[in-house]
Amino acid sequence: MSDEEAGGIVESGLTVLSASIDGASDRTYGEYRVGGSLGQVLANIDAINRKKMELGSQWPRLTWQYLLFRHNEGEVEAARRMAGERGMRFRVVSPKAPDSDRSGLKGVRPTHGQGRGCHFPWTTANYAWDGSIVPCCQAYDVRDDLDGSPAGSFRRAWNNDKTRALRRYFRRIGGPVGGDVICQRCPEDYFWMSVSR
């Protein structure tokens, strides 16, 4: 991440930036984030922190999200220390996983509003590895890209037709949205499907 890119993030108005960092060593991090580099991720976090200090900004607040699996449960405390050294909130999450991968330790389970509907369409956007902008961490399909351009534009994606369709879906759960949206096939829908229609 260049100094200019870090500055753009700090000056963007973003209030929270969450990074999924599932290990405290390159070997463990790379077990789930195949091809990823813990060193590169930490260098990017450090660049954002330097720019926040330089600009005298408290934003965005940084969160280290640790997806807990059997292969990385031994590094939770080391990761917690590393997050603390960077002024990051630390959050351990127990994702759905096969029994062979599931940790015996417990993290929090994401709640997504617990029966009140998902808040992501109003609060969250995720940049995928290829630069596409998707509405949440459950969006893996090219059809879930909110912007559709090679280098996604947050401004175009935030209030375009696709994003407004996601919001309509939750105003009237299961109601017509005028197109295919990930919420209709969300693998985590058990968090919010109990809301009254």
C-alpha positions as a printed NumPy array, in Angstrom:
array([[  0.   ,   0.   ,   0.   ],
       [  1.444,   3.321,  -1.029],
       [  1.492,   6.378,   1.215],
       [ -1.087,   7.934,  -1.113],
       [ -3.407,   4.91 ,  -0.846],
       [ -3.123,   4.889,   2.951],
       [ -3.935,   8.603,   2.99 ],
       [ -6.944,   8.027,   0.766],
       [ -8.314,   5.472,   3.233],
       [ -7.768,   7.762,   6.222],
       [ -9.324,  10.78 ,   4.499],
       [-12.224,   8.829,   2.931],
       [-14.628,   9.252,   5.853],
       [-14.548,   5.529,   6.602],
       [-15.15 ,   4.988,  10.315],
       [-14.319,   1.271,  10.707],
       [-11.961,  -0.946,   8.738],
       [-11.96 ,  -4.645,   9.6  ],
       [ -9.188,  -6.925,   8.392],
       [ -9.516, -10.71 ,   8.598],
       [ -6.107, -11.848,   9.829],
       [ -6.286, -15.494,  10.826],
       [ -2.839, -16.144,  12.216],
       [  0.192, -14.629,  13.895],
       [  2.719, -16.281,  11.562],
       [  2.978, -16.496,   7.775],
       [  2.574, -20.291,   7.878],
       [ -0.646, -20.203,   9.89 ],
       [ -2.067, -17.163,   8.079],
       [ -1.405, -18.843,   4.715],
       [ -3.271, -22.008,   5.718],
       [ -6.64 , -20.317,   5.14 ],
       [ -5.578, -17.198,   3.217],
       [ -3.828, -19.236,   0.515],
       [ -1.231, -17.154,  -1.298],
       [ -1.594, -14.331,   1.215],
       [  1.209, -12.689,   3.13 ],
       [  0.809, -11.792,   6.791],
       [  3.8  ,  -9.48 ,   6.478],
       [  2.117,  -7.57 ,   3.647],
       [ -1.164,  -7.256,   5.547],
       [  0.625,  -5.942,   8.644],
       [  2.666,  -3.522,   6.524],
       [ -0.589,  -2.147,   5.1  ],
       [ -2.114,  -1.797,   8.584],
       [  1.056,  -0.022,   9.743],
       [  0.861,   2.339,   6.734],
       [ -2.71 ,   3.282,   7.651],
       [ -1.703,   3.855,  11.278],
       [  1.239,   6.059,  10.244],
       [ -1.071,   8.128,   8.036],
       [ -3.665,   8.442,  10.826],
       [ -0.949,   9.764,  13.133],
       [  0.428,  12.119,  10.48 ],
       [ -3.039,  13.548,   9.778],
       [ -4.117,  13.567,  13.426],
       [ -7.109,  11.339,  12.651],
       [ -8.743,   8.683,  14.792],
       [-10.502,   7.235,  11.717],
       [-10.88 ,   4.613,  10.567],
       [-10.883,   2.516,  13.717],
       [ -9.143,  -0.75 ,  12.91 ],
       [-10.389,  -4.217,  13.83 ],
       [ -8.372,  -7.441,  13.626],
       [-10.894, -10.194,  12.953],
       [ -9.551, -13.659,  13.669],
       [-11.503, -16.544,  12.129],
       [-10.905, -19.401,  14.533],
       [-10.021, -22.86 ,  13.193],
       [ -8.221, -25.873,  14.613],
       [ -5.021, -24.984,  12.699],
       [ -4.756, -21.462,  14.158],
       [ -6.136, -21.793,  17.701],
       [ -2.617, -21.86 ,  19.146],
       [ -1.853, -18.36 ,  17.859],
       [ -4.87 , -16.459,  19.227],
       [ -2.985, -14.793,  22.086],
       [ -0.008, -13.875,  19.898],
       [ -2.395, -12.314,  17.377],
       [ -4.207, -10.468,  20.175],
       [ -0.858,  -8.961,  21.277],
       [  0.001,  -7.971,  17.703],
       [ -3.379,  -6.284,  17.324],
       [ -2.885,  -4.425,  20.617],
       [  0.513,  -3.173,  19.455],
       [ -1.247,  -1.62 ,  16.467],
       [ -4.128,  -0.126,  18.445],
       [ -6.584,  -2.526,  16.824],
       [ -9.733,  -3.954,  18.331],
       [ -9.411,  -7.758,  18.397],
       [-12.347, -10.007,  17.579],
       [-12.299, -13.815,  17.469],
       [-15.057, -15.304,  15.31 ],
       [-16.083, -18.963,  15.095],
       [-17.091, -19.489,  11.46 ],
       [-19.046, -22.425,  10.134],
       [-16.508, -25.151,   9.46 ],
       [-16.377, -28.92 ,   9.016],
       [-15.745, -30.851,  12.245],
       [-12.196, -31.593,  11.137],
       [-11.422, -27.851,  10.938],
       [-13.531, -26.598,  13.843],
       [-11.662, -25.315,  16.868],
       [-12.496, -26.516,  20.354],
       [-12.13 , -22.904,  21.517],
       [-15.046, -20.504,  21.227],
       [-15.226, -17.197,  19.479],
       [-18.28 , -15.059,  18.916],
       [-20.741, -16.013,  16.205],
       [-21.661, -13.098,  13.96 ],
       [-25.213, -11.984,  14.709],
       [-26.16 ,  -9.789,  11.732],
       [-28.953,  -8.266,  13.791],
       [-30.396, -11.465,  15.313],
       [-33.841, -11.459,  13.755],
       [-33.945,  -7.76 ,  12.918],
       [-32.601,  -8.114,   9.408],
       [-29.086,  -7.753,   8.113],
       [-27.433,  -4.358,   8.587],
       [-24.761,  -4.851,   5.906],
       [-26.606,  -3.129,   3.02 ],
       [-26.581,   0.132,   5.021],
       [-23.267,  -0.119,   6.847],
       [-20.76 ,  -2.279,   5.019],
       [-18.946,  -2.778,   1.754],
       [-16.138,  -5.249,   1.148],
       [-13.359,  -4.999,  -1.39 ],
       [-12.59 ,  -8.44 ,  -2.794],
       [ -9.127,  -9.617,  -3.816],
       [ -9.726,  -8.542,  -7.427],
       [-10.864,  -4.991,  -6.607],
       [-14.56 ,  -5.723,  -6.942],
       [-16.92 ,  -4.305,  -4.327],
       [-19.292,  -6.764,  -2.679],
       [-21.933,  -6.175,   0.002],
       [-20.613,  -8.543,   2.658],
       [-18.139, -11.26 ,   3.546],
       [-20.476, -13.958,   2.204],
       [-20.288, -12.655,  -1.388],
       [-17.972, -14.825,  -3.465],
       [-19.605, -14.818,  -6.882],
       [-18.808, -12.405,  -9.716],
       [-22.532, -11.591,  -9.959],
       [-22.372, -10.096,  -6.451],
       [-20.03 ,  -7.292,  -7.558],
       [-21.907,  -4.063,  -6.857],
       [-19.977,  -1.876,  -9.303],
       [-19.02 ,  -4.142, -12.197],
       [-15.883,  -2.266, -13.244],
       [-12.318,  -3.607, -13.026],
       [-11.331,  -1.086, -10.336],
       [-14.544,  -0.718,  -8.398],
       [-15.801,   2.711,  -7.421],
       [-17.255,   2.92 ,  -3.932],
       [-19.213,   6.054,  -4.838],
       [-20.856,   4.295,  -7.795],
       [-21.522,   1.128,  -5.784],
       [-22.936,   2.612,  -2.592],
       [-26.291,   3.819,  -3.934],
       [-26.634,   2.174,  -7.324],
       [-29.513,  -0.068,  -8.424],
       [-27.943,  -3.262,  -7.039],
       [-27.319,  -1.788,  -3.599],
       [-30.81 ,  -0.285,  -3.443],
       [-32.208,  -3.735,  -4.344],
       [-30.384,  -5.231,  -1.335],
       [-31.939,  -2.624,   0.928],
       [-35.405,  -3.209,  -0.535],
       [-35.019,  -6.886,   0.263],
       [-34.732,  -6.118,   3.957],
       [-37.444,  -3.51 ,   4.036],
       [-39.787,  -6.29 ,   2.957],
       [-37.979,  -9.547,   3.753],
       [-38.272, -11.878,   0.828],
       [-40.205,  -9.313,  -1.205],
       [-39.463,  -8.546,  -4.856],
       [-36.185,  -6.754,  -5.428],
       [-36.066,  -6.5  ,  -9.207],
       [-33.111,  -8.783,  -9.798],
       [-30.767, -11.369,  -8.342],
       [-29.217, -10.263,  -5.051],
       [-26.977, -12.287,  -2.748],
       [-29.418, -11.878,   0.162],
       [-31.81 , -14.249,  -1.635],
       [-29.17 , -17.005,  -1.463],
       [-27.267, -15.944,   1.659],
       [-25.597, -18.896,   3.442],
       [-25.945, -17.058,   6.779],
       [-29.666, -16.307,   6.445],
       [-30.512, -18.217,   9.634],
       [-29.463, -15.062,  11.529],
       [-32.263, -12.965,  10.126],
       [-34.894, -15.157,   8.455],
       [-37.029, -15.093,  11.628],
       [-37.913, -11.426,  11.136],
       [-41.595, -10.761,  10.571],
       [-42.544, -10.074,   6.968]])
